[in-house]
Tab-separated table of C-alpha atoms in Angstrom:
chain	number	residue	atom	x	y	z
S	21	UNK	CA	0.876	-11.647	-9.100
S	22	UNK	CA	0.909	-7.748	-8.578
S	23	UNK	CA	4.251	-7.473	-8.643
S	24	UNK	CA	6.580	-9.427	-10.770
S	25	UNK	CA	10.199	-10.320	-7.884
S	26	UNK	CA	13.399	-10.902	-9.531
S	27	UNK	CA	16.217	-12.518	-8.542
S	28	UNK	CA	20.010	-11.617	-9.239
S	29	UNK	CA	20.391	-14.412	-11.971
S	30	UNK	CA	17.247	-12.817	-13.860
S	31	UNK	CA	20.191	-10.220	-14.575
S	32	UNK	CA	22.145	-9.347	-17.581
S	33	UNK	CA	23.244	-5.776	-16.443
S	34	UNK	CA	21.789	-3.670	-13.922
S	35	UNK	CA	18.773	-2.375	-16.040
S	36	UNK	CA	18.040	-5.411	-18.265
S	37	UNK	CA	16.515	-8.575	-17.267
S	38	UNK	CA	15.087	-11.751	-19.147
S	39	UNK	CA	12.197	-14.190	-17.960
S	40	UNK	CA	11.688	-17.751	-19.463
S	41	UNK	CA	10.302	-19.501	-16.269
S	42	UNK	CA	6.024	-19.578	-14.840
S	43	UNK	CA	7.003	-15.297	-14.705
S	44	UNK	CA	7.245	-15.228	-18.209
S	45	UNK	CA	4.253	-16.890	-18.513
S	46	UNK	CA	2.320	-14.784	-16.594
S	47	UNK	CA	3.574	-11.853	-18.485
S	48	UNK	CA	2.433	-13.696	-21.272
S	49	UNK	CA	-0.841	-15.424	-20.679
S	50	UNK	CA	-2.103	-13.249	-17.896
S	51	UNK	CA	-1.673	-10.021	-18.719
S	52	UNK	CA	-0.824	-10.132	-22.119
S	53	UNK	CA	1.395	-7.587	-22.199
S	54	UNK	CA	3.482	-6.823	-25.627
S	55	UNK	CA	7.025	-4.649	-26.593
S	56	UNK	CA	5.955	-1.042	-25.271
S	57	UNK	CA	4.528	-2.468	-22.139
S	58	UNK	CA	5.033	-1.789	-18.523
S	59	UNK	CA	5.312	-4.324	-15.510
S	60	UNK	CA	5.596	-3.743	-12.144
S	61	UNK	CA	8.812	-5.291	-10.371
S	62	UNK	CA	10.717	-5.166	-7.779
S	63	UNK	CA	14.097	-7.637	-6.747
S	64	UNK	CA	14.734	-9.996	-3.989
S	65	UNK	CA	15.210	-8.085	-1.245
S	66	UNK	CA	15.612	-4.854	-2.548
S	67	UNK	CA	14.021	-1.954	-4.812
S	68	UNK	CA	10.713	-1.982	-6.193
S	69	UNK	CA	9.943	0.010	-9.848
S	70	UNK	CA	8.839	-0.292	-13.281
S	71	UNK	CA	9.992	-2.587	-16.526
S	72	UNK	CA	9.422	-1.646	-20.300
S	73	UNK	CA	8.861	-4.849	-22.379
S	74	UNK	CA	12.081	-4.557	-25.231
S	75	UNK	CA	11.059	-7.738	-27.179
S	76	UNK	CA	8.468	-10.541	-26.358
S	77	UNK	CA	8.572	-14.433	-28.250
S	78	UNK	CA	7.176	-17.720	-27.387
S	79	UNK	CA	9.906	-18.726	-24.839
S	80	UNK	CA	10.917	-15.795	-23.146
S	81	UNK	CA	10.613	-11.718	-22.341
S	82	UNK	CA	13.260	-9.134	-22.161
S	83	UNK	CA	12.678	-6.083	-19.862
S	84	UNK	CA	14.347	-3.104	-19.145
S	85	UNK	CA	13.664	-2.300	-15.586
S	86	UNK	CA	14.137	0.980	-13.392
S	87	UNK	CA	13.904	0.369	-9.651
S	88	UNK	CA	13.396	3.337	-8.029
S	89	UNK	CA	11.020	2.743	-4.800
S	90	UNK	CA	11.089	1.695	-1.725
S	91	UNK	CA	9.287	-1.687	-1.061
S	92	UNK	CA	6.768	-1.175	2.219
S	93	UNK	CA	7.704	-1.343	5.771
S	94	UNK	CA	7.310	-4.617	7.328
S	95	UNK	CA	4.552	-4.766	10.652
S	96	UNK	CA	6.814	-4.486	13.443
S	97	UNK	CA	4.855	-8.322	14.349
S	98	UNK	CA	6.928	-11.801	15.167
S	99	UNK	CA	4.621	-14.516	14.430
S	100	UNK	CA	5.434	-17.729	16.648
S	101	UNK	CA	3.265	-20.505	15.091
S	102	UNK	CA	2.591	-24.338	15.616
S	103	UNK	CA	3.668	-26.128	12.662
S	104	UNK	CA	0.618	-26.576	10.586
S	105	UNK	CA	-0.748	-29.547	9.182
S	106	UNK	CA	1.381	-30.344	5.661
S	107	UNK	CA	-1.682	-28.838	3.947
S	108	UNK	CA	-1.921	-25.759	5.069
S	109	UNK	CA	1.898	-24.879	5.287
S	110	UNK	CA	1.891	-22.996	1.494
S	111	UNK	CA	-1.009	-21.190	2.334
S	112	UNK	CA	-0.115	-20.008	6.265
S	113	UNK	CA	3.522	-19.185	4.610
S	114	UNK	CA	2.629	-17.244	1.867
S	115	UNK	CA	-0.310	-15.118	4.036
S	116	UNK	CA	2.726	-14.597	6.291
S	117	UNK	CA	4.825	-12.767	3.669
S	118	UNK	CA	1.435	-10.891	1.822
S	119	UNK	CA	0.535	-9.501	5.570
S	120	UNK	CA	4.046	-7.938	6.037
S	121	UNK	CA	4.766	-9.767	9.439
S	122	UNK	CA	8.814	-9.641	9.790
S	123	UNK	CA	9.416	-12.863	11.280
S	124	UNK	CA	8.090	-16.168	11.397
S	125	UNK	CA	9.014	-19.012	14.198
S	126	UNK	CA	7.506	-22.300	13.788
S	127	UNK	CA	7.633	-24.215	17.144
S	128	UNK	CA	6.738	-27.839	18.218
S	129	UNK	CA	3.171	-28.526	20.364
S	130	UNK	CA	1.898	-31.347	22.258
S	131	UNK	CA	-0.721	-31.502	19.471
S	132	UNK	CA	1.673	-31.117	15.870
S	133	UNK	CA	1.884	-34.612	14.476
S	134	UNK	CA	5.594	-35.385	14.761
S	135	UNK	CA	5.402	-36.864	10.799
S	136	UNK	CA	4.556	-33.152	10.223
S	137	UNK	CA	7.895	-32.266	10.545
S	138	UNK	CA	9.096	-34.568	7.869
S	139	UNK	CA	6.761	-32.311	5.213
S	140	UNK	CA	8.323	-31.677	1.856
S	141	UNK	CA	6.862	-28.403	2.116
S	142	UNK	CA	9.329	-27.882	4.581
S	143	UNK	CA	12.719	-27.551	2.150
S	144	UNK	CA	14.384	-24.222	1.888
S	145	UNK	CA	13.411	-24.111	-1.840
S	146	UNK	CA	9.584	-24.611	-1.141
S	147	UNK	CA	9.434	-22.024	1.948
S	148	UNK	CA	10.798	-19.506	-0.186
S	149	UNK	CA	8.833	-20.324	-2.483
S	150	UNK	CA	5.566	-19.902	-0.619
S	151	UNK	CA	7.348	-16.297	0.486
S	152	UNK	CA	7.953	-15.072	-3.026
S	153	UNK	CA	4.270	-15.718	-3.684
S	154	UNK	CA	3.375	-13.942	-0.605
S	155	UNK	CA	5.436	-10.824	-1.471
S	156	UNK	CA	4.212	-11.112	-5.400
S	157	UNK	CA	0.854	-10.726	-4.199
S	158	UNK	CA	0.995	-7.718	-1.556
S	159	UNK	CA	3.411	-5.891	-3.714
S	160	UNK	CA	6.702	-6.554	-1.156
S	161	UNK	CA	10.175	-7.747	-2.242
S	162	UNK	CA	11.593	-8.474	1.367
S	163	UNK	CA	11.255	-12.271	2.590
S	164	UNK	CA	10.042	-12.185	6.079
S	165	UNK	CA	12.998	-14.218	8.371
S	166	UNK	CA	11.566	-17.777	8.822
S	167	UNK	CA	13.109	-20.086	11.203
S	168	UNK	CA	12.272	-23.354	13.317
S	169	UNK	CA	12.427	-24.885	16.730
S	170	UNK	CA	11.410	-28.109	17.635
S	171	UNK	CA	12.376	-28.426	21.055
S	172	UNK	CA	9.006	-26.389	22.763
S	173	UNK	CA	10.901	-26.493	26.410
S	174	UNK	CA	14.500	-24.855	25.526
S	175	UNK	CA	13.005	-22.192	22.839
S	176	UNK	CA	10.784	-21.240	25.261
S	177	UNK	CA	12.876	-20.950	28.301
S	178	UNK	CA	16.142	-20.369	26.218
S	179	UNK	CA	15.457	-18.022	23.625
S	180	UNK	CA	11.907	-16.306	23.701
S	181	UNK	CA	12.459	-14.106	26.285
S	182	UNK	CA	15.071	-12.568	24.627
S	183	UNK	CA	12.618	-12.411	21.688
S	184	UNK	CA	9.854	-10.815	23.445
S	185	UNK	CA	11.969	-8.217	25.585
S	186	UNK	CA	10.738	-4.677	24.610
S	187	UNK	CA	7.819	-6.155	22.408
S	188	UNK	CA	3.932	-7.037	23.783
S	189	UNK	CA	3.786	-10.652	23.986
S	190	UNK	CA	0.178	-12.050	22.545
S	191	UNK	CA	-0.854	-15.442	22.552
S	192	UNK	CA	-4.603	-16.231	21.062
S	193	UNK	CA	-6.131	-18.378	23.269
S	194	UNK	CA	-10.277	-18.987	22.877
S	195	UNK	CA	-11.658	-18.654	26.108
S	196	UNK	CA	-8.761	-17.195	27.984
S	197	UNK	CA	-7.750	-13.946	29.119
S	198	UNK	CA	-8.799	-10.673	27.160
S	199	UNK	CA	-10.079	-9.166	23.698
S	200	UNK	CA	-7.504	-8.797	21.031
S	201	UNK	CA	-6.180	-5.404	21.503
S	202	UNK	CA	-6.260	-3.176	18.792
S	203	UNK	CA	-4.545	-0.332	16.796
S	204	UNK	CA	-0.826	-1.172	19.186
S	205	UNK	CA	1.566	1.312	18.850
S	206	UNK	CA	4.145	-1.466	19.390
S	207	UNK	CA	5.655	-4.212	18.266
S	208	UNK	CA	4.388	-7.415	18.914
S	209	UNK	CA	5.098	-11.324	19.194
S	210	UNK	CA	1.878	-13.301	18.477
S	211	UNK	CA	1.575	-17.425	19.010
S	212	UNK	CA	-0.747	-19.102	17.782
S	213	UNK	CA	-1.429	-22.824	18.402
S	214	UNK	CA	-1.810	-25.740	16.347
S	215	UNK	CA	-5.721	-26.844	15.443
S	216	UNK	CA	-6.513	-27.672	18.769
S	217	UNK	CA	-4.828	-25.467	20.427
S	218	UNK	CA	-1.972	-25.430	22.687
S	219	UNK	CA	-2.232	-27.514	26.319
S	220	UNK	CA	-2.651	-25.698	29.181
S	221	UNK	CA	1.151	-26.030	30.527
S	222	UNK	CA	2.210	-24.729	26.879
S	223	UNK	CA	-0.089	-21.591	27.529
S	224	UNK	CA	1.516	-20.834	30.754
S	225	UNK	CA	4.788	-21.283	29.576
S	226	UNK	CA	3.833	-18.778	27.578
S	227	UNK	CA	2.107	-16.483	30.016
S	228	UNK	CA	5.398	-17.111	32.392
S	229	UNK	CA	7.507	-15.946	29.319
S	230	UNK	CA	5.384	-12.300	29.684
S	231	UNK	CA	2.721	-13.150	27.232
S	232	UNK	CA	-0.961	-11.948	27.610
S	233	UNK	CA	-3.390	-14.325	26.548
S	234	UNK	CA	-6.094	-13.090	24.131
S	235	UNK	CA	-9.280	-14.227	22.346
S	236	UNK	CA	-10.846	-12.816	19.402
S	237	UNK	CA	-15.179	-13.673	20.650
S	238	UNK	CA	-16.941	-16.434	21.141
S	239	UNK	CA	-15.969	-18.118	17.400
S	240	UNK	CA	-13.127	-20.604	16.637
S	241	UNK	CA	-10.914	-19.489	13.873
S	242	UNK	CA	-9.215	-21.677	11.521
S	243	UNK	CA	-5.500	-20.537	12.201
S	244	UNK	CA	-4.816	-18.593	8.211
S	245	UNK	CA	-7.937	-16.681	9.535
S	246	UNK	CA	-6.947	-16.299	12.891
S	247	UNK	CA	-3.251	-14.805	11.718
S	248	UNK	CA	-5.291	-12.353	9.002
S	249	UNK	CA	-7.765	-11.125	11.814
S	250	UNK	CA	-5.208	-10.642	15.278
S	251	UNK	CA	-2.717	-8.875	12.268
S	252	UNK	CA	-5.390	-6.511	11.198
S	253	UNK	CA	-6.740	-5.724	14.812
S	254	UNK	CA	-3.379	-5.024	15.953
S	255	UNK	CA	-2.179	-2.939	13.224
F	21	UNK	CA	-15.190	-29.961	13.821
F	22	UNK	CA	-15.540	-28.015	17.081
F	23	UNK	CA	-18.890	-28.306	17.274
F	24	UNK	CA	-20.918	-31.097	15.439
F	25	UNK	CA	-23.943	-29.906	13.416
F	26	UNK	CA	-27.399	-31.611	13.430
F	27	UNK	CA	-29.878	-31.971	10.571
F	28	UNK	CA	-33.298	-32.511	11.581
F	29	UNK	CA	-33.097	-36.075	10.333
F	30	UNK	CA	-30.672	-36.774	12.528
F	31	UNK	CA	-33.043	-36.775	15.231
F	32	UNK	CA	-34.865	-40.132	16.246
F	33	UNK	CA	-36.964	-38.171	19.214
F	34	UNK	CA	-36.539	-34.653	20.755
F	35	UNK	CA	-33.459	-35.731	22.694
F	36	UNK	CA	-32.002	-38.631	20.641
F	37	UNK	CA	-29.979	-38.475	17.709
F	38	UNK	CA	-27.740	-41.490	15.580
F	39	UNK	CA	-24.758	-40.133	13.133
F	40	UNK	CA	-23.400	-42.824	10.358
F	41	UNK	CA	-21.563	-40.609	8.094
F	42	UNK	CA	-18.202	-38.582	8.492
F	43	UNK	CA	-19.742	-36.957	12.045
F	44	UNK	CA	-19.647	-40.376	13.319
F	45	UNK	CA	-16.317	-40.523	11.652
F	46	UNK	CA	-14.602	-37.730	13.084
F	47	UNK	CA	-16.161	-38.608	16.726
F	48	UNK	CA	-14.869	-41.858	16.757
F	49	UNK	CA	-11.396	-41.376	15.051
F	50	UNK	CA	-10.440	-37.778	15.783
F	51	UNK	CA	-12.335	-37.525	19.110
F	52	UNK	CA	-11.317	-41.073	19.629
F	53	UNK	CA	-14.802	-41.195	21.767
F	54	UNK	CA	-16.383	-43.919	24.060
F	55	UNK	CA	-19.664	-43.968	25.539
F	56	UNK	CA	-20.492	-41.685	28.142
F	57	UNK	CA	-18.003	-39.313	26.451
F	58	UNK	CA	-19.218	-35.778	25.796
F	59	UNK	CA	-19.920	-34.296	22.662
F	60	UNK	CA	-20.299	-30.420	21.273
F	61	UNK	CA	-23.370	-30.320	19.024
F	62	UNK	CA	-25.804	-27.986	18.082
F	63	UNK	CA	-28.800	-28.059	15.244
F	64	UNK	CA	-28.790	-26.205	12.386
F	65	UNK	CA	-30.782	-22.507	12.641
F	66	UNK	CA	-31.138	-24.192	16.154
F	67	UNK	CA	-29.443	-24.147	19.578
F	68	UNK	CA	-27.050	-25.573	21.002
F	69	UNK	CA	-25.383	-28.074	23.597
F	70	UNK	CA	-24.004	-31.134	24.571
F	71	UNK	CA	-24.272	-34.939	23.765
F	72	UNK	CA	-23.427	-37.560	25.733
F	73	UNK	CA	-22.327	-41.055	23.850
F	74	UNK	CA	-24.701	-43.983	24.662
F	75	UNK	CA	-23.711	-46.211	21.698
F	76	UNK	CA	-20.951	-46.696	19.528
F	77	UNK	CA	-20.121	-49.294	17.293
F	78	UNK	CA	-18.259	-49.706	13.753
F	79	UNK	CA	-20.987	-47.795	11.958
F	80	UNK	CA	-22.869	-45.745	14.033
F	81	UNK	CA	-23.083	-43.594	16.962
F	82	UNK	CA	-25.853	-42.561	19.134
F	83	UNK	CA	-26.036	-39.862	21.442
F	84	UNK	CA	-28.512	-38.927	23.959
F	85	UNK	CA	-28.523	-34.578	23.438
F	86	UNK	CA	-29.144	-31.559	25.457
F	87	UNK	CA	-29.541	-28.583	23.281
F	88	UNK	CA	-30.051	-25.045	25.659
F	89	UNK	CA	-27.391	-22.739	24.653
F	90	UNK	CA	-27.957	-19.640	22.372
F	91	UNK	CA	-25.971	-19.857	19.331
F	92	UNK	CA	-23.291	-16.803	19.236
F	93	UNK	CA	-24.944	-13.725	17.552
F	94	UNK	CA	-23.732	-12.956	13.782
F	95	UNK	CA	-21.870	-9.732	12.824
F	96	UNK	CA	-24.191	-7.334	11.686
F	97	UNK	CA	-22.365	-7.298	8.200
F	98	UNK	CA	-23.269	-8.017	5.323
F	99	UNK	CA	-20.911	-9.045	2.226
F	100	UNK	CA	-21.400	-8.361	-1.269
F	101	UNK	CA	-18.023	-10.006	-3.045
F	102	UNK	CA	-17.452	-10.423	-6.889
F	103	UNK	CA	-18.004	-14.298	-7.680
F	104	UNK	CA	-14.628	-15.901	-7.010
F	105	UNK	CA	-12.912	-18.378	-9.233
F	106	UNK	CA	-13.960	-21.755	-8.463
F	107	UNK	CA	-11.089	-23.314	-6.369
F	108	UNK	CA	-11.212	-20.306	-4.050
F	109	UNK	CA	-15.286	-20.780	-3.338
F	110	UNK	CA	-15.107	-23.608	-0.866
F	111	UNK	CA	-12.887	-21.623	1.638
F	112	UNK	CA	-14.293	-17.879	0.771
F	113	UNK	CA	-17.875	-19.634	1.806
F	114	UNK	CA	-16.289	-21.586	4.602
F	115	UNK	CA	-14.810	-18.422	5.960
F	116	UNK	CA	-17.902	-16.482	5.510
F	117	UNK	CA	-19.343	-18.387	7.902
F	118	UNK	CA	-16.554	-19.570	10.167
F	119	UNK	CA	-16.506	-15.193	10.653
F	120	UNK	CA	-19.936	-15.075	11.689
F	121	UNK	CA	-21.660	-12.409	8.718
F	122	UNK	CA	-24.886	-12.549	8.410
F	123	UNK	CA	-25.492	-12.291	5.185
F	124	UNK	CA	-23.807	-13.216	1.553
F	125	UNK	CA	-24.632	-11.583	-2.088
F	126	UNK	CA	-22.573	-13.034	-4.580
F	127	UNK	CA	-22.108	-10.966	-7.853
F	128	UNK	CA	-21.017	-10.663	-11.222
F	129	UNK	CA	-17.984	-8.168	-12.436
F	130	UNK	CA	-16.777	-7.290	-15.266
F	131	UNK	CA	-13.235	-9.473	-14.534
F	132	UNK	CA	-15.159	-12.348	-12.952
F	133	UNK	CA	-14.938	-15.056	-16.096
F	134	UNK	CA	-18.327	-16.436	-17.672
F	135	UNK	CA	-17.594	-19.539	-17.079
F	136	UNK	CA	-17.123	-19.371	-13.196
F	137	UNK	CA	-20.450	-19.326	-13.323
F	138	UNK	CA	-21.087	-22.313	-14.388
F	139	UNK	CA	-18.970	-24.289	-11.512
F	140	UNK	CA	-20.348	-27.290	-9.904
F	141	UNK	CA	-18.896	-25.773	-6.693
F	142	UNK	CA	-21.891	-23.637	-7.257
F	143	UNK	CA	-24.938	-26.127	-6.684
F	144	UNK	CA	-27.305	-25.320	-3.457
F	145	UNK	CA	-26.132	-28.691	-2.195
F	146	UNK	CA	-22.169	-28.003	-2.098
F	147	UNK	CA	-22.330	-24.430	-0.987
F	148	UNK	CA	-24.391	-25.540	2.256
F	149	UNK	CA	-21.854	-27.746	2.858
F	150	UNK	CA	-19.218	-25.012	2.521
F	151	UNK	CA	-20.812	-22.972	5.049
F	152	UNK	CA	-21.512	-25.770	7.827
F	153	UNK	CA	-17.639	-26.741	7.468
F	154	UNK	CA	-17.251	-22.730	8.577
F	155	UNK	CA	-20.097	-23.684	11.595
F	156	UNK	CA	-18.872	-26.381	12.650
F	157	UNK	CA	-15.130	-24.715	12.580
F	158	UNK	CA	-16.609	-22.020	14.665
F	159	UNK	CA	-18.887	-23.394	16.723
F	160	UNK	CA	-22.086	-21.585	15.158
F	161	UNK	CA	-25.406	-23.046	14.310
F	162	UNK	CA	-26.400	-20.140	11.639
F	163	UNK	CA	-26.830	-20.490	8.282
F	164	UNK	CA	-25.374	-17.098	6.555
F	165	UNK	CA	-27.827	-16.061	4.158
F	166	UNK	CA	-26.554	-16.425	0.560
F	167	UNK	CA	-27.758	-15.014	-2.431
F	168	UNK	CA	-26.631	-14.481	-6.422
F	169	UNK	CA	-27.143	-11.518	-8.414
F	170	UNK	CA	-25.531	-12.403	-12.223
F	171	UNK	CA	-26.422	-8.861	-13.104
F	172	UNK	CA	-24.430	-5.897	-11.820
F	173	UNK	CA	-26.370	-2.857	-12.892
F	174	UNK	CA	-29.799	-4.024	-12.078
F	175	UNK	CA	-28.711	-4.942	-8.704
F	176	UNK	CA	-26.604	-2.202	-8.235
F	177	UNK	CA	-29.181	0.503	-8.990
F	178	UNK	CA	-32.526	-1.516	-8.062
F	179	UNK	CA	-31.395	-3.108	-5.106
F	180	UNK	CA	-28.374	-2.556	-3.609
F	181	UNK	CA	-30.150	0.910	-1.894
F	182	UNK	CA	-32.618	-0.820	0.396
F	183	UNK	CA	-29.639	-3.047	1.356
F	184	UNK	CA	-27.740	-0.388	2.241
F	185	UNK	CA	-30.264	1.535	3.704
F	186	UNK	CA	-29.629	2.138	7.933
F	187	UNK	CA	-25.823	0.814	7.254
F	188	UNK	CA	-22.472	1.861	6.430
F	189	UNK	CA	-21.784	1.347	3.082
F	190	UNK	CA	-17.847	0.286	2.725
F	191	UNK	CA	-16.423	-0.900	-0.616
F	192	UNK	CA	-12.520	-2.098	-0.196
F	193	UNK	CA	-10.270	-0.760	-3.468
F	194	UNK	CA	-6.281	-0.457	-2.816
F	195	UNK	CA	-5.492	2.650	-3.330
F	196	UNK	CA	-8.804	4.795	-2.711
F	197	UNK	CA	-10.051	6.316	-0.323
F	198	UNK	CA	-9.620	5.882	3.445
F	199	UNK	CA	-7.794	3.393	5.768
F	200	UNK	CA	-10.169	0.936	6.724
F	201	UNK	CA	-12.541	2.261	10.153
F	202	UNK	CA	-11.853	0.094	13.106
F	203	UNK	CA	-14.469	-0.667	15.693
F	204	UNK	CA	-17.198	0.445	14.090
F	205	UNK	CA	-20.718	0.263	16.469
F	206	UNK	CA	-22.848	0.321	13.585
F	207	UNK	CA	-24.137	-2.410	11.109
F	208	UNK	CA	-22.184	-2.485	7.651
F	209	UNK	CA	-22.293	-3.909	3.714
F	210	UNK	CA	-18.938	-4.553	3.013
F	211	UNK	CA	-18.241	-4.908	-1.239
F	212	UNK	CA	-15.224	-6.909	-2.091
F	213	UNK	CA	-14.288	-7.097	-5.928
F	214	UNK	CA	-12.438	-10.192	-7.880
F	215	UNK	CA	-8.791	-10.857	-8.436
F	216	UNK	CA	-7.952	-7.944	-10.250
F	217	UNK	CA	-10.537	-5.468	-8.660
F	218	UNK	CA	-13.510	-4.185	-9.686
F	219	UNK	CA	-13.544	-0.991	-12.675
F	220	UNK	CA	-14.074	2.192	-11.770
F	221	UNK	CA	-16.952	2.275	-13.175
F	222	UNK	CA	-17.888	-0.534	-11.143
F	223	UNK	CA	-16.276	1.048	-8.014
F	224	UNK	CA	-18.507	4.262	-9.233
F	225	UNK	CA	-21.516	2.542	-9.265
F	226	UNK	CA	-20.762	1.704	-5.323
F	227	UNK	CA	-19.774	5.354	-4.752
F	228	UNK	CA	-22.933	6.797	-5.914
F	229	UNK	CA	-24.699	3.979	-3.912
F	230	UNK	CA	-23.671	5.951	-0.771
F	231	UNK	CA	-20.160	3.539	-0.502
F	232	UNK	CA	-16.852	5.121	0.899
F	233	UNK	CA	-13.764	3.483	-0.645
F	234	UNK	CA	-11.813	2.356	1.870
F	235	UNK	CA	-8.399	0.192	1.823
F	236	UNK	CA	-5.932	-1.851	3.907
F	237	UNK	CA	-2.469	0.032	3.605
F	238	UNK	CA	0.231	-0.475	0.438
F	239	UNK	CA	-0.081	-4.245	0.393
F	240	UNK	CA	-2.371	-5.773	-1.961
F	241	UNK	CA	-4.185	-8.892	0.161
F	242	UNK	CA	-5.899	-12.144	-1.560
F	243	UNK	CA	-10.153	-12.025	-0.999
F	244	UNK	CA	-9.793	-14.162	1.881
F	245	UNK	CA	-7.259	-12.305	3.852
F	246	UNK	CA	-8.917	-9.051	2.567
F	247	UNK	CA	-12.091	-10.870	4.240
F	248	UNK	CA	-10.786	-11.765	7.500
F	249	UNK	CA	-8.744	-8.752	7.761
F	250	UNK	CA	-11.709	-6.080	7.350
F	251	UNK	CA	-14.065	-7.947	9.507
F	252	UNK	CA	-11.633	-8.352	11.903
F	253	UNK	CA	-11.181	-4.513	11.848
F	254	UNK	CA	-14.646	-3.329	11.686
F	255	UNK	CA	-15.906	-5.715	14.617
């Protein structure tokens, strides 16, 4: 946690705020901090600054915060992504939030398990969740927008190419089309397939849709590692 | 499992090989495989190829081979990276090799905690099978060499130089230095601290090893994204 986010209900005025919850904790236990000390914060959604510790006891800290910067521009990168296995969901969601994408679409696939959709990792509470921990890490208050589809055929006749329009549209595909491009001066829309990749007529729905397919060499990613690498070539 | 790895005693002649443990698991309920199905395999440090099933019952599988493909050449990167806590290791190792570096040196720092040291996660046995989880992911054959150096300053000042010697030096701290190079034609040691980074005099001791501090923007990434991200960059 490099940066500590609060929420409006962590408010008592507009420079004082109190933590009892797993933040308080880390203030605590983690860094150790006492009265005197500084924190770095930022809020939901907003500005990013500094806290003073005013008093510190078993159950809870108060802080007096000044919020004063700017939190960092988001990539100018849509990530469309198969759901993931019920596993991996925290992890992909939170590395989508510490790599600053903007946007994250989660689409049906041939090969997504259709009990993966039924995931309690899936609730508002737990995706935000994943988010916050995201944007706690990389020092960001701004949740990226998340939504889902799980019709493949309308989203991707329906709405992506509305999506796409004015953007370079990237799907990673092993074996198919080009090198990841790097250092765009663009924005971008990347899918990425389940494990096992997308099937052939989901590609070229894609490649109808205006997206280039790309690979990234002769290795197989895991997708977390796949989203980190196509993200850093590209920006 | 893209690609199925093969330990010499899987072999009952040159050309003939029988799996009973979670290889023959995954090829007969992930694969879902008959005989005369195909396989990916390759051996380990060895080439690779395909299998084709000749036998498959409740407990077994054999598979006649054909091994006469090159396995994909590593990165010529090496990766020096502050010992990580111990429920990080199995996918930092995985991903080590899943990226394709060559080469591993796991060390101490002054915020890596005594006692990671003494994980079981640790033992010869479990990190090998850490790294052929990241080979078979990526279909690789390779071992990554790994090694651990429990004392900084010898190995800083004794060995690190002929490491480093012939290569670009890169040592990734937030905040110093230079954005990350991109496309680099030139082999590299890439030095990754802990949670928490390394000190400065840590991140000194690189410096006057002939590093350059180099980072990854404003946002503060987790090792493994850190990982993917800068190899993804550099190669």
């Amino acid at each position: 946690m490099n940066l500590i986010v609060l929420l409006n209900n962590d408010f008592i005025d507009d420079t004082h705020i109190t933590l009892t919850d797993k933040r308080f904790e880390h203030i605590r236990t983690i860094h150790q901090s006492s009265v005197g000390d500084s924190v770095k914060l930022g809020q939901l959604n907003g500005m990013m600054g500094t806290g003073i510790i005013t008093a510190i006891t078993d159950n809870k800290v108060d802080i007096e915060v000044k919020l004063d910067q700017a939190p960092p521009e988001k990539l100018p990168l849509k990530v469309i992504l198969a759901l993931p296995r019920p596993k991996m969901i925290r992890r992909i969601f939170r590395s989508i939030a510490e790599l600053g994408i903007e946007e994250l679409i989660i689409i049906n696939s041939y090969k997504v398990e259709k009990s993966f959709w039924n995931s309690p990792a899936l609730t508002d509470e737990k995706v935000e969740g994943y988010l916050m921990a995201g944007l706690q890490q990389a020092k960001d208050t701004v949740l990226p927008r998340v939504s889902f589809k799980r019709l493949f055929k309308p989203f991707l006749e329906d709405e992506l190419p509305a999506i796409v329009q004015g953007s370079r549209g990237i799907i990673a595909h092993p074996a198919t089309g080009k090198p990841c491009p790097h250092s765009i001066n663009e924005s971008a829309v990347l899918a990425i397939g389940p494990e096992g990749g997308f099937t052939e007529y989901e590609v070229n729905k894609f490649i109808e849709a205006g997206f280039e397919g790309i690979h990234l060499g002769e290795r197989i990613l895991r997708v977390e590692n796949a989203l980190a690498a196509i993200t850093s070539k590209l920006y």
